[in-house]
mmCIF file of N, CA and C in Angstrom:
data_model
loop_
_atom_site.group_PDB
_atom_site.id
_atom_site.type_symbol
_atom_site.label_atom_id
_atom_site.label_comp_id
_atom_site.label_asym_id
_atom_site.label_seq_id
_atom_site.Cartn_x
_atom_site.Cartn_y
_atom_site.Cartn_z
ATOM 1 N N ASP A 957 -7.972 -27.802 -11.250
ATOM 2 C CA ASP A 957 -6.970 -27.811 -10.575
ATOM 3 C C ASP A 957 -6.299 -26.143 -10.412
ATOM 4 N N CYS A 958 -7.059 -25.344 -10.447
ATOM 5 C CA CYS A 958 -6.523 -23.917 -10.264
ATOM 6 C C CYS A 958 -6.281 -23.527 -9.183
ATOM 7 N N GLY A 959 -5.160 -23.062 -8.872
ATOM 8 C CA GLY A 959 -4.511 -22.256 -7.793
ATOM 9 C C GLY A 959 -3.934 -20.940 -7.867
ATOM 10 N N GLN A 960 -3.513 -20.393 -6.798
ATOM 11 C CA GLN A 960 -2.923 -18.950 -7.045
ATOM 12 C C GLN A 960 -1.857 -19.176 -8.129
ATOM 13 N N ASN A 961 -1.192 -19.824 -8.780
ATOM 14 C CA ASN A 961 -0.227 -19.927 -9.930
ATOM 15 C C ASN A 961 -1.013 -19.712 -11.191
ATOM 16 N N THR A 962 -2.109 -19.860 -11.310
ATOM 17 C CA THR A 962 -3.086 -19.916 -12.513
ATOM 18 C C THR A 962 -3.108 -18.490 -12.812
ATOM 19 N N SER A 963 -3.450 -17.372 -11.790
ATOM 20 C CA SER A 963 -3.509 -16.059 -11.966
ATOM 21 C C SER A 963 -1.998 -15.448 -12.138
ATOM 22 N N VAL A 964 -1.061 -15.950 -11.537
ATOM 23 C CA VAL A 964 0.447 -15.471 -11.534
ATOM 24 C C VAL A 964 0.813 -15.776 -13.177
ATOM 25 N N GLN A 965 0.611 -17.182 -13.475
ATOM 26 C CA GLN A 965 0.910 -17.201 -14.842
ATOM 27 C C GLN A 965 0.156 -16.699 -16.241
ATOM 28 N N ALA A 966 -0.960 -16.305 -15.952
ATOM 29 C CA ALA A 966 -1.904 -15.352 -16.895
ATOM 30 C C ALA A 966 -1.347 -14.318 -16.689
ATOM 31 N N GLY A 967 -1.099 -13.504 -15.591
ATOM 32 C CA GLY A 967 -0.346 -12.182 -15.788
ATOM 33 C C GLY A 967 0.984 -12.036 -16.344
ATOM 34 N N ILE A 968 1.768 -13.104 -16.171
ATOM 35 C CA ILE A 968 3.277 -13.194 -16.849
ATOM 36 C C ILE A 968 2.903 -13.175 -18.165
ATOM 37 N N ARG A 969 1.964 -13.917 -18.603
ATOM 38 C CA ARG A 969 1.647 -13.959 -20.151
ATOM 39 C C ARG A 969 1.608 -12.698 -20.802
ATOM 40 N N ALA A 970 0.452 -11.966 -20.181
ATOM 41 C CA ALA A 970 -0.195 -10.724 -20.530
ATOM 42 C C ALA A 970 1.134 -9.765 -20.785
ATOM 43 N N MET A 971 1.927 -9.796 -19.794
ATOM 44 C CA MET A 971 2.974 -8.876 -19.647
ATOM 45 C C MET A 971 3.874 -9.034 -20.573
ATOM 46 N N ALA A 972 4.293 -10.360 -20.910
ATOM 47 C CA ALA A 972 5.341 -10.826 -21.810
ATOM 48 C C ALA A 972 5.180 -10.518 -22.999
ATOM 49 N N LYS A 973 4.043 -10.083 -23.368
ATOM 50 C CA LYS A 973 3.432 -10.195 -24.853
ATOM 51 C C LYS A 973 2.606 -9.123 -25.255
ATOM 52 N N PRO A 974 2.617 -8.166 -26.357
ATOM 53 C CA PRO A 974 1.463 -7.349 -26.529
ATOM 54 C C PRO A 974 -0.017 -7.910 -26.641
ATOM 55 N N SER A 975 -0.775 -7.405 -26.254
ATOM 56 C CA SER A 975 -2.074 -7.931 -26.350
ATOM 57 C C SER A 975 -2.873 -7.448 -27.750
ATOM 58 N N THR A 976 -3.429 -8.365 -28.297
ATOM 59 C CA THR A 976 -4.270 -8.206 -29.722
ATOM 60 C C THR A 976 -5.722 -8.265 -29.250
ATOM 61 N N ASP A 977 -6.116 -7.849 -27.999
ATOM 62 C CA ASP A 977 -7.506 -7.620 -27.707
ATOM 63 C C ASP A 977 -7.660 -6.120 -28.291
ATOM 64 N N SER A 978 -8.919 -6.101 -29.015
ATOM 65 C CA SER A 978 -9.508 -5.008 -29.424
ATOM 66 C C SER A 978 -10.033 -3.877 -28.371
ATOM 67 N N ARG A 979 -10.422 -4.769 -27.263
ATOM 68 C CA ARG A 979 -10.907 -4.096 -26.125
ATOM 69 C C ARG A 979 -10.121 -3.155 -25.505
ATOM 70 N N LEU A 980 -8.727 -3.481 -25.579
ATOM 71 C CA LEU A 980 -7.646 -2.812 -24.682
ATOM 72 C C LEU A 980 -7.147 -1.557 -25.873
ATOM 73 N N SER A 981 -7.523 -1.351 -26.753
ATOM 74 C CA SER A 981 -7.003 -0.420 -27.805
ATOM 75 C C SER A 981 -6.985 0.962 -27.644
ATOM 76 N N SER A 982 -7.943 1.222 -26.731
ATOM 77 C CA SER A 982 -8.068 2.607 -26.130
ATOM 78 C C SER A 982 -7.245 2.992 -24.924
ATOM 79 N N LEU A 983 -6.444 1.668 -24.478
ATOM 80 C CA LEU A 983 -5.421 2.129 -23.340
ATOM 81 C C LEU A 983 -4.214 2.783 -24.031
ATOM 82 N N PRO A 984 -3.445 3.226 -23.174
ATOM 83 C CA PRO A 984 -2.118 3.965 -23.809
ATOM 84 C C PRO A 984 -1.098 2.907 -23.953
ATOM 85 N N GLU A 985 -0.081 2.906 -24.892
ATOM 86 C CA GLU A 985 1.087 2.155 -25.229
ATOM 87 C C GLU A 985 1.800 2.090 -23.721
ATOM 88 N N THR A 986 2.129 0.609 -23.795
ATOM 89 C CA THR A 986 3.218 0.544 -22.312
ATOM 90 C C THR A 986 4.384 0.513 -22.735
ATOM 91 N N GLY A 987 4.681 0.219 -24.235
ATOM 92 C CA GLY A 987 5.924 0.170 -24.610
ATOM 93 C C GLY A 987 6.591 -1.353 -24.300
ATOM 94 N N SER A 988 7.770 -1.657 -24.181
ATOM 95 C CA SER A 988 8.133 -3.086 -23.861
ATOM 96 C C SER A 988 7.899 -3.513 -22.372
ATOM 97 N N PRO A 989 8.057 -4.811 -22.350
ATOM 98 C CA PRO A 989 7.601 -5.273 -21.247
ATOM 99 C C PRO A 989 8.641 -4.925 -19.828
ATOM 100 N N PRO A 990 7.969 -4.916 -18.909
ATOM 101 C CA PRO A 990 8.872 -4.253 -17.486
ATOM 102 C C PRO A 990 9.838 -5.108 -17.324
ATOM 103 N N ASP A 991 10.979 -4.672 -16.574
ATOM 104 C CA ASP A 991 12.123 -5.487 -16.153
ATOM 105 C C ASP A 991 11.753 -6.450 -15.300
ATOM 106 N N GLY A 992 10.925 -6.455 -14.546
ATOM 107 C CA GLY A 992 10.563 -7.176 -13.223
ATOM 108 C C GLY A 992 8.697 -7.085 -13.118
ATOM 109 N N ALA A 993 8.477 -8.064 -12.144
ATOM 110 C CA ALA A 993 7.101 -7.800 -11.657
ATOM 111 C C ALA A 993 6.914 -8.000 -9.927
ATOM 112 N N MET A 994 6.261 -7.118 -9.478
ATOM 113 C CA MET A 994 5.989 -7.206 -8.399
ATOM 114 C C MET A 994 4.821 -8.134 -8.028
ATOM 115 N N PHE A 995 5.127 -9.299 -6.944
ATOM 116 C CA PHE A 995 3.677 -10.210 -6.786
ATOM 117 C C PHE A 995 3.283 -9.695 -5.076
ATOM 118 N N ILE A 996 2.134 -9.200 -5.201
ATOM 119 C CA ILE A 996 1.583 -8.636 -3.859
ATOM 120 C C ILE A 996 0.461 -9.261 -3.658
ATOM 121 N N LEU A 997 0.214 -9.937 -2.406
ATOM 122 C CA LEU A 997 -0.676 -11.081 -2.011
ATOM 123 C C LEU A 997 -1.816 -10.242 -1.583
ATOM 124 N N GLY A 998 -2.963 -10.566 -1.671
ATOM 125 C CA GLY A 998 -4.267 -10.002 -1.605
ATOM 126 C C GLY A 998 -4.400 -9.896 0.060
ATOM 127 N N ASP A 999 -3.880 -11.034 0.716
ATOM 128 C CA ASP A 999 -4.203 -11.144 2.085
ATOM 129 C C ASP A 999 -3.389 -10.575 2.976
ATOM 130 N N MET A 1000 -2.417 -9.444 2.390
ATOM 131 C CA MET A 1000 -1.511 -9.005 3.147
ATOM 132 C C MET A 1000 -1.964 -7.346 2.997
ATOM 133 N N PRO A 1001 -2.862 -7.014 3.919
ATOM 134 C CA PRO A 1001 -3.418 -5.227 3.719
ATOM 135 C C PRO A 1001 -2.350 -4.649 4.625
ATOM 136 N N ARG A 1002 -1.602 -4.936 5.472
ATOM 137 C CA ARG A 1002 -0.603 -3.991 6.220
ATOM 138 C C ARG A 1002 0.502 -3.804 5.522
ATOM 139 N N VAL A 1003 1.168 -4.261 4.495
ATOM 140 C CA VAL A 1003 1.930 -3.709 3.673
ATOM 141 C C VAL A 1003 2.099 -2.169 3.359
ATOM 142 N N GLN A 1004 3.196 -1.470 3.870
ATOM 143 C CA GLN A 1004 3.113 -0.056 3.898
ATOM 144 C C GLN A 1004 3.403 0.512 2.238
ATOM 145 N N VAL A 1005 3.120 1.533 2.046
ATOM 146 C CA VAL A 1005 3.311 2.182 0.777
ATOM 147 C C VAL A 1005 4.487 2.475 0.697
ATOM 148 N N SER A 1006 5.131 2.838 1.580
ATOM 149 C CA SER A 1006 6.535 3.201 1.719
ATOM 150 C C SER A 1006 7.367 2.091 1.376
ATOM 151 N N THR A 1007 6.943 0.837 1.930
ATOM 152 C CA THR A 1007 7.774 -0.436 1.561
ATOM 153 C C THR A 1007 7.727 -0.651 -0.035
ATOM 154 N N ILE A 1008 6.448 -0.577 -0.633
ATOM 155 C CA ILE A 1008 6.411 -0.931 -1.964
ATOM 156 C C ILE A 1008 7.189 0.254 -2.916
ATOM 157 N N ASN A 1009 7.239 1.516 -2.535
ATOM 158 C CA ASN A 1009 8.001 2.334 -3.347
ATOM 159 C C ASN A 1009 9.409 2.255 -2.943
ATOM 160 N N THR A 1010 9.733 1.827 -1.949
ATOM 161 C CA THR A 1010 11.368 1.497 -1.533
ATOM 162 C C THR A 1010 11.803 0.272 -2.168
ATOM 163 N N MET A 1011 10.821 -0.716 -2.324
ATOM 164 C CA MET A 1011 11.155 -1.962 -3.180
ATOM 165 C C MET A 1011 11.373 -1.579 -4.695
ATOM 166 N N ILE A 1012 10.520 -0.950 -5.382
ATOM 167 C CA ILE A 1012 10.613 -0.565 -6.606
ATOM 168 C C ILE A 1012 11.965 0.351 -7.030
ATOM 169 N N ALA A 1013 12.101 1.138 -6.014
ATOM 170 C CA ALA A 1013 13.229 1.945 -6.171
ATOM 171 C C ALA A 1013 14.737 1.135 -6.325
ATOM 172 N N ARG A 1014 14.853 0.233 -5.198
ATOM 173 C CA ARG A 1014 15.867 -0.359 -5.070
ATOM 174 C C ARG A 1014 16.172 -1.403 -6.628
ATOM 175 N N PHE A 1015 15.041 -1.901 -6.795
ATOM 176 C CA PHE A 1015 14.966 -2.904 -7.896
ATOM 177 C C PHE A 1015 15.454 -2.261 -9.112
ATOM 178 N N LYS A 1016 15.023 -0.926 -9.447
ATOM 179 C CA LYS A 1016 15.188 -0.049 -10.549
ATOM 180 C C LYS A 1016 16.848 0.243 -10.618
ATOM 181 N N GLU A 1017 17.321 0.423 -9.279
ATOM 182 C CA GLU A 1017 18.715 0.674 -8.774
ATOM 183 C C GLU A 1017 19.541 -0.557 -9.406
ATOM 184 N N LYS A 1018 19.218 -1.785 -8.904
ATOM 185 C CA LYS A 1018 20.124 -2.987 -8.751
ATOM 186 C C LYS A 1018 19.768 -4.204 -9.826
ATOM 187 N N VAL A 1019 18.532 -4.011 -10.542
ATOM 188 C CA VAL A 1019 17.893 -4.775 -10.967
ATOM 189 C C VAL A 1019 18.471 -6.389 -10.806
ATOM 190 N N PRO A 1020 17.871 -6.932 -9.389
ATOM 191 C CA PRO A 1020 18.605 -8.196 -9.298
ATOM 192 C C PRO A 1020 17.498 -9.246 -9.762
ATOM 193 N N GLY A 1021 17.736 -10.612 -9.659
ATOM 194 C CA GLY A 1021 16.993 -11.740 -9.957
ATOM 195 C C GLY A 1021 15.652 -11.441 -9.249
ATOM 196 N N LEU A 1022 15.887 -11.361 -8.020
ATOM 197 C CA LEU A 1022 14.989 -11.483 -6.831
ATOM 198 C C LEU A 1022 15.176 -10.419 -5.859
ATOM 199 N N LEU A 1023 13.977 -9.510 -5.569
ATOM 200 C CA LEU A 1023 14.142 -8.783 -4.623
ATOM 201 C C LEU A 1023 12.991 -9.226 -3.337
ATOM 202 N N ILE A 1024 13.444 -9.508 -2.361
ATOM 203 C CA ILE A 1024 12.682 -9.996 -1.077
ATOM 204 C C ILE A 1024 12.751 -9.081 -0.044
ATOM 205 N N PRO A 1025 11.713 -8.537 0.695
ATOM 206 C CA PRO A 1025 11.856 -7.866 1.674
ATOM 207 C C PRO A 1025 12.155 -8.710 3.255
ATOM 208 N N TYR A 1026 12.576 -8.193 3.982
ATOM 209 C CA TYR A 1026 12.769 -8.712 5.109
ATOM 210 C C TYR A 1026 12.648 -7.752 6.266
ATOM 211 N N TYR A 1027 11.884 -8.709 7.725
ATOM 212 C CA TYR A 1027 11.664 -7.671 8.697
ATOM 213 C C TYR A 1027 11.949 -8.573 9.941
ATOM 214 N N ASP A 1028 12.532 -7.927 10.706
ATOM 215 C CA ASP A 1028 13.251 -8.735 12.008
ATOM 216 C C ASP A 1028 13.700 -10.098 11.399
ATOM 217 N N GLN A 1029 14.513 -10.076 10.568
ATOM 218 C CA GLN A 1029 15.359 -11.379 9.970
ATOM 219 C C GLN A 1029 14.404 -12.338 9.309
ATOM 220 N N LYS A 1030 13.149 -11.859 9.053
ATOM 221 C CA LYS A 1030 12.164 -12.948 8.637
ATOM 222 C C LYS A 1030 11.692 -12.583 7.217
ATOM 223 N N ARG A 1031 11.576 -13.426 6.062
ATOM 224 C CA ARG A 1031 11.391 -13.309 4.883
ATOM 225 C C ARG A 1031 9.973 -12.887 4.823
ATOM 226 N N GLY A 1032 9.487 -11.824 3.988
ATOM 227 C CA GLY A 1032 8.312 -11.553 3.937
ATOM 228 C C GLY A 1032 7.587 -10.910 2.313
ATOM 229 N N ASN A 1033 6.529 -10.473 2.079
ATOM 230 C CA ASN A 1033 5.970 -10.298 0.878
ATOM 231 C C ASN A 1033 5.595 -8.773 0.911
ATOM 232 N N PRO A 1034 5.489 -8.265 -0.280
ATOM 233 C CA PRO A 1034 5.927 -8.660 -1.722
ATOM 234 C C PRO A 1034 6.994 -9.005 -2.048
ATOM 235 N N VAL A 1035 7.582 -9.536 -3.287
ATOM 236 C CA VAL A 1035 8.492 -9.786 -3.739
ATOM 237 C C VAL A 1035 8.718 -9.233 -5.367
ATOM 238 N N ILE A 1036 9.713 -9.063 -5.907
ATOM 239 C CA ILE A 1036 9.796 -8.630 -7.170
ATOM 240 C C ILE A 1036 10.645 -9.891 -7.815
ATOM 241 N N ILE A 1037 10.522 -10.267 -9.172
ATOM 242 C CA ILE A 1037 11.031 -11.239 -9.823
ATOM 243 C C ILE A 1037 11.339 -10.457 -11.109
ATOM 244 N N ARG A 1038 12.657 -10.689 -11.457
ATOM 245 C CA ARG A 1038 12.954 -10.160 -12.956
ATOM 246 C C ARG A 1038 12.494 -10.754 -14.254
ATOM 247 N N LYS A 1039 12.632 -10.550 -15.120
ATOM 248 C CA LYS A 1039 11.513 -10.943 -16.056
ATOM 249 C C LYS A 1039 12.359 -12.064 -16.559
ATOM 250 N N ASP A 1040 13.724 -12.223 -16.885
ATOM 251 C CA ASP A 1040 14.008 -13.653 -17.230
ATOM 252 C C ASP A 1040 13.953 -14.735 -16.435
ATOM 253 N N LEU A 1041 13.568 -14.534 -15.082
ATOM 254 C CA LEU A 1041 13.022 -15.808 -14.511
ATOM 255 C C LEU A 1041 11.373 -16.074 -14.418
ATOM 256 N N TRP A 1042 10.911 -15.265 -15.300
ATOM 257 C CA TRP A 1042 9.271 -15.633 -15.387
ATOM 258 C C TRP A 1042 8.919 -17.062 -15.890
ATOM 259 N N PRO A 1043 9.784 -17.324 -16.996
ATOM 260 C CA PRO A 1043 9.717 -18.795 -17.168
ATOM 261 C C PRO A 1043 9.510 -19.687 -16.418
ATOM 262 N N ASP A 1044 10.305 -19.715 -15.293
ATOM 263 C CA ASP A 1044 10.270 -20.572 -14.369
ATOM 264 C C ASP A 1044 9.027 -20.494 -13.034
ATOM 265 N N LEU A 1045 8.056 -19.532 -13.374
ATOM 266 C CA LEU A 1045 6.577 -19.488 -12.709
ATOM 267 C C LEU A 1045 5.674 -20.018 -13.594
ATOM 268 N N GLU A 1046 5.912 -20.386 -14.905
ATOM 269 C CA GLU A 1046 5.080 -21.078 -15.892
ATOM 270 C C GLU A 1046 4.829 -22.415 -15.667
ATOM 271 N N HIS A 1047 5.920 -23.045 -14.962
ATOM 272 C CA HIS A 1047 6.015 -24.271 -14.623
ATOM 273 C C HIS A 1047 5.733 -24.771 -13.166
ATOM 274 N N LEU A 1048 5.306 -23.880 -12.202
ATOM 275 C CA LEU A 1048 5.179 -24.059 -10.973
ATOM 276 C C LEU A 1048 3.684 -24.669 -10.686
ATOM 277 N N PRO A 1049 3.409 -26.250 -9.844
ATOM 278 C CA PRO A 1049 2.228 -26.631 -9.941
ATOM 279 C C PRO A 1049 1.209 -25.637 -9.081
ATOM 280 N N PRO A 1050 0.186 -25.906 -9.319
ATOM 281 C CA PRO A 1050 -1.052 -24.987 -8.650
ATOM 282 C C PRO A 1050 -0.485 -24.920 -7.179
ATOM 283 N N ASP A 1051 -0.759 -23.768 -6.421
ATOM 284 C CA ASP A 1051 -0.810 -23.433 -5.086
ATOM 285 C C ASP A 1051 0.459 -23.840 -4.435
ATOM 286 N N SER A 1052 1.590 -23.825 -5.242
ATOM 287 C CA SER A 1052 3.223 -24.308 -4.665
ATOM 288 C C SER A 1052 3.607 -23.021 -4.304
ATOM 289 N N GLY A 1053 3.552 -22.074 -4.376
ATOM 290 C CA GLY A 1053 4.086 -20.819 -4.297
ATOM 291 C C GLY A 1053 5.673 -20.633 -4.676
ATOM 292 N N ALA A 1054 6.352 -19.681 -4.792
ATOM 293 C CA ALA A 1054 7.479 -19.414 -5.405
ATOM 294 C C ALA A 1054 8.817 -19.964 -4.755
ATOM 295 N N ARG A 1055 8.727 -20.717 -3.779
ATOM 296 C CA ARG A 1055 9.810 -21.044 -2.657
ATOM 297 C C ARG A 1055 10.918 -21.651 -3.702
ATOM 298 N N ALA A 1056 10.401 -22.636 -4.629
ATOM 299 C CA ALA A 1056 11.308 -23.393 -5.231
ATOM 300 C C ALA A 1056 12.121 -22.444 -6.352
ATOM 301 N N ILE A 1057 11.674 -21.389 -6.798
ATOM 302 C CA ILE A 1057 12.371 -20.528 -7.431
ATOM 303 C C ILE A 1057 13.160 -19.874 -6.678
ATOM 304 N N PHE A 1058 13.026 -19.385 -5.514
ATOM 305 C CA PHE A 1058 14.004 -18.931 -4.557
ATOM 306 C C PHE A 1058 15.107 -19.528 -4.272
ATOM 307 N N LYS A 1059 14.879 -20.627 -3.949
ATOM 308 C CA LYS A 1059 15.865 -21.775 -3.839
ATOM 309 C C LYS A 1059 16.782 -21.994 -5.021
ATOM 310 N N ARG A 1060 16.177 -22.078 -6.322
ATOM 311 C CA ARG A 1060 16.853 -22.414 -7.521
ATOM 312 C C ARG A 1060 17.831 -21.149 -7.808
ATOM 313 N N HIS A 1061 17.264 -19.853 -7.359
ATOM 314 C CA HIS A 1061 17.876 -18.749 -7.969
ATOM 315 C C HIS A 1061 18.473 -17.936 -6.707
ATOM 316 N N GLU A 1062 18.816 -18.793 -5.556
ATOM 317 C CA GLU A 1062 19.278 -18.156 -4.139
ATOM 318 C C GLU A 1062 20.411 -17.123 -4.498
ATOM 319 N N HIS A 1063 21.465 -17.414 -5.311
ATOM 320 C CA HIS A 1063 22.319 -16.622 -5.602
ATOM 321 C C HIS A 1063 22.256 -14.929 -6.209
ATOM 322 N N GLN A 1064 20.686 -15.034 -6.813
ATOM 323 C CA GLN A 1064 20.354 -13.529 -7.424
ATOM 324 C C GLN A 1064 19.460 -12.780 -6.329
ATOM 325 N N ILE A 1065 19.383 -13.433 -5.171
ATOM 326 C CA ILE A 1065 18.366 -12.826 -4.429
ATOM 327 C C ILE A 1065 19.045 -11.563 -3.869
ATOM 328 N N LEU A 1066 18.279 -10.274 -3.933
ATOM 329 C CA LEU A 1066 18.656 -9.144 -3.093
ATOM 330 C C LEU A 1066 17.777 -8.891 -1.992
ATOM 331 N N ARG A 1067 18.301 -9.151 -0.770
ATOM 332 C CA ARG A 1067 17.595 -9.054 0.292
ATOM 333 C C ARG A 1067 17.494 -7.399 0.853
ATOM 334 N N LEU A 1068 16.306 -7.237 1.091
ATOM 335 C CA LEU A 1068 16.154 -5.665 1.423
ATOM 336 C C LEU A 1068 15.274 -5.817 2.778
ATOM 337 N N ASP A 1069 16.079 -5.052 3.860
ATOM 338 C CA ASP A 1069 15.610 -5.052 5.165
ATOM 339 C C ASP A 1069 14.625 -3.657 5.228
ATOM 340 N N VAL A 1070 13.414 -3.909 5.746
ATOM 341 C CA VAL A 1070 12.475 -2.662 5.762
ATOM 342 C C VAL A 1070 11.935 -2.728 7.243
ATOM 343 N N PRO A 1071 11.496 -1.597 7.555
ATOM 344 C CA PRO A 1071 11.020 -1.358 8.900
ATOM 345 C C PRO A 1071 9.430 -1.438 8.935
ATOM 346 N N ASP A 1072 9.095 -2.626 8.586
ATOM 347 C CA ASP A 1072 7.496 -2.764 8.078
ATOM 348 C C ASP A 1072 7.111 -4.149 8.481
ATOM 349 N N PRO A 1073 6.290 -4.432 9.598
ATOM 350 C CA PRO A 1073 6.149 -5.743 10.013
ATOM 351 C C PRO A 1073 5.027 -6.060 9.253
ATOM 352 N N GLY A 1074 4.272 -5.335 8.399
ATOM 353 C CA GLY A 1074 3.259 -5.635 7.567
ATOM 354 C C GLY A 1074 3.477 -6.567 6.568
ATOM 355 N N ILE A 1075 4.969 -6.840 6.265
ATOM 356 C CA ILE A 1075 5.372 -7.810 5.060
ATOM 357 C C ILE A 1075 5.194 -9.284 5.947
ATOM 358 N N LEU A 1076 5.023 -9.333 6.963
ATOM 359 C CA LEU A 1076 4.934 -10.687 7.641
ATOM 360 C C LEU A 1076 3.429 -10.952 7.920
ATOM 361 N N PHE A 1077 2.306 -10.060 7.904
ATOM 362 C CA PHE A 1077 1.199 -10.141 8.706
ATOM 363 C C PHE A 1077 0.082 -10.368 7.496
ATOM 364 N N ASP A 1078 -0.375 -11.870 7.344
ATOM 365 C CA ASP A 1078 -1.439 -12.174 6.347
ATOM 366 C C ASP A 1078 -2.671 -12.443 6.985
ATOM 367 N N VAL A 1079 -3.867 -12.397 6.468
ATOM 368 C CA VAL A 1079 -5.250 -12.653 7.151
ATOM 369 C C VAL A 1079 -5.408 -13.767 6.384
ATOM 370 N N ASP A 1080 -5.069 -15.082 7.001
ATOM 371 C CA ASP A 1080 -5.712 -16.355 6.581
ATOM 372 C C ASP A 1080 -6.715 -17.002 7.324
ATOM 373 N N THR A 1081 -6.907 -16.348 8.503
ATOM 374 C CA THR A 1081 -7.949 -17.155 9.445
ATOM 375 C C THR A 1081 -9.136 -15.960 10.126
ATOM 376 N N PRO A 1082 -10.028 -16.472 10.585
ATOM 377 C CA PRO A 1082 -10.998 -15.307 11.431
ATOM 378 C C PRO A 1082 -9.907 -14.665 12.401
ATOM 379 N N GLN A 1083 -9.271 -15.462 13.094
ATOM 380 C CA GLN A 1083 -8.279 -14.973 14.415
ATOM 381 C C GLN A 1083 -7.488 -13.797 13.732
ATOM 382 N N ASN A 1084 -6.980 -14.217 12.426
ATOM 383 C CA ASN A 1084 -6.145 -12.946 11.954
ATOM 384 C C ASN A 1084 -6.808 -11.598 11.509
ATOM 385 N N TYR A 1085 -8.054 -12.060 11.173
ATOM 386 C CA TYR A 1085 -8.953 -10.979 10.868
ATOM 387 C C TYR A 1085 -9.456 -9.809 11.978
ATOM 388 N N LEU A 1086 -9.507 -10.777 13.214
ATOM 389 C CA LEU A 1086 -10.039 -10.029 14.353
ATOM 390 C C LEU A 1086 -8.666 -9.283 14.979
ATOM 391 N N THR A 1087 -7.512 -9.861 14.895
ATOM 392 C CA THR A 1087 -6.150 -9.154 15.078
ATOM 393 C C THR A 1087 -5.947 -7.843 14.212
ATOM 394 N N LEU A 1088 -6.293 -7.833 12.768
ATOM 395 C CA LEU A 1088 -6.182 -6.818 12.095
ATOM 396 C C LEU A 1088 -6.840 -5.643 12.532
ATOM 397 N N ASN A 1089 -8.363 -6.162 12.916
ATOM 398 C CA ASN A 1089 -9.336 -4.880 13.092
ATOM 399 C C ASN A 1089 -8.898 -4.238 14.645
ATOM 400 N N ARG A 1090 -8.113 -4.807 15.335
ATOM 401 C CA ARG A 1090 -7.614 -4.402 16.595
ATOM 402 C C ARG A 1090 -6.529 -3.286 16.375
ATOM 403 N N LEU A 1091 -5.890 -3.442 15.324
ATOM 404 C CA LEU A 1091 -4.451 -2.677 15.225
ATOM 405 C C LEU A 1091 -4.666 -1.383 14.601
ATOM 406 N N PRO A 1092 -4.008 -0.494 15.050
ATOM 407 C CA PRO A 1092 -4.171 0.903 14.902
ATOM 408 C C PRO A 1092 -4.045 1.175 13.191
ATOM 409 N N PRO A 1093 -4.508 2.228 12.667
ATOM 410 C CA PRO A 1093 -4.414 2.495 10.993
ATOM 411 C C PRO A 1093 -2.787 2.486 10.896
ATOM 412 N N GLY A 1094 -2.684 1.867 9.510
ATOM 413 C CA GLY A 1094 -1.327 2.313 8.831
ATOM 414 C C GLY A 1094 -0.484 1.288 9.110
#
C-alpha cells in the first residue's frame, strides 16, 4: 500500500536525523535539519525557477507553518512545510495528499500570490502532455 506519502515520509525522516550510512560519509556536512521542506511534485514541470526562489526567500523571511503559492485565486504547488509540522506528515494515509494538514493548520498558512500559472498545471493525462508540448518554453 505504498503511495506518494511513502516517499514524503522517507524524506522527512532522512532530513530530521543525521545519517549513519557510511556511503554518505564523503558528502559535506549539512549541519542541523532545515527549518522547512519544499514539496515539489514531479508532474508539474511548468513551475518557474523564479517562483521557487521567491518562495524560499519569503519562507526564510517569515518562517510560516505552511507557505502555499496562489495564482489567479487558486492554490497551487509546490508548498513549503515548517519542520515542526513534519510529524503530521508521518501519519498521512497513502495517496491522501496534505490537504488535511492545510486544514488543521489553516491559521499558520502564508499565502503567496505569484505570477506563475505553472503552479496549477500538472501532467496527469495524455491530453495534459499534449497541451504541455504545445506551450511555449518557459
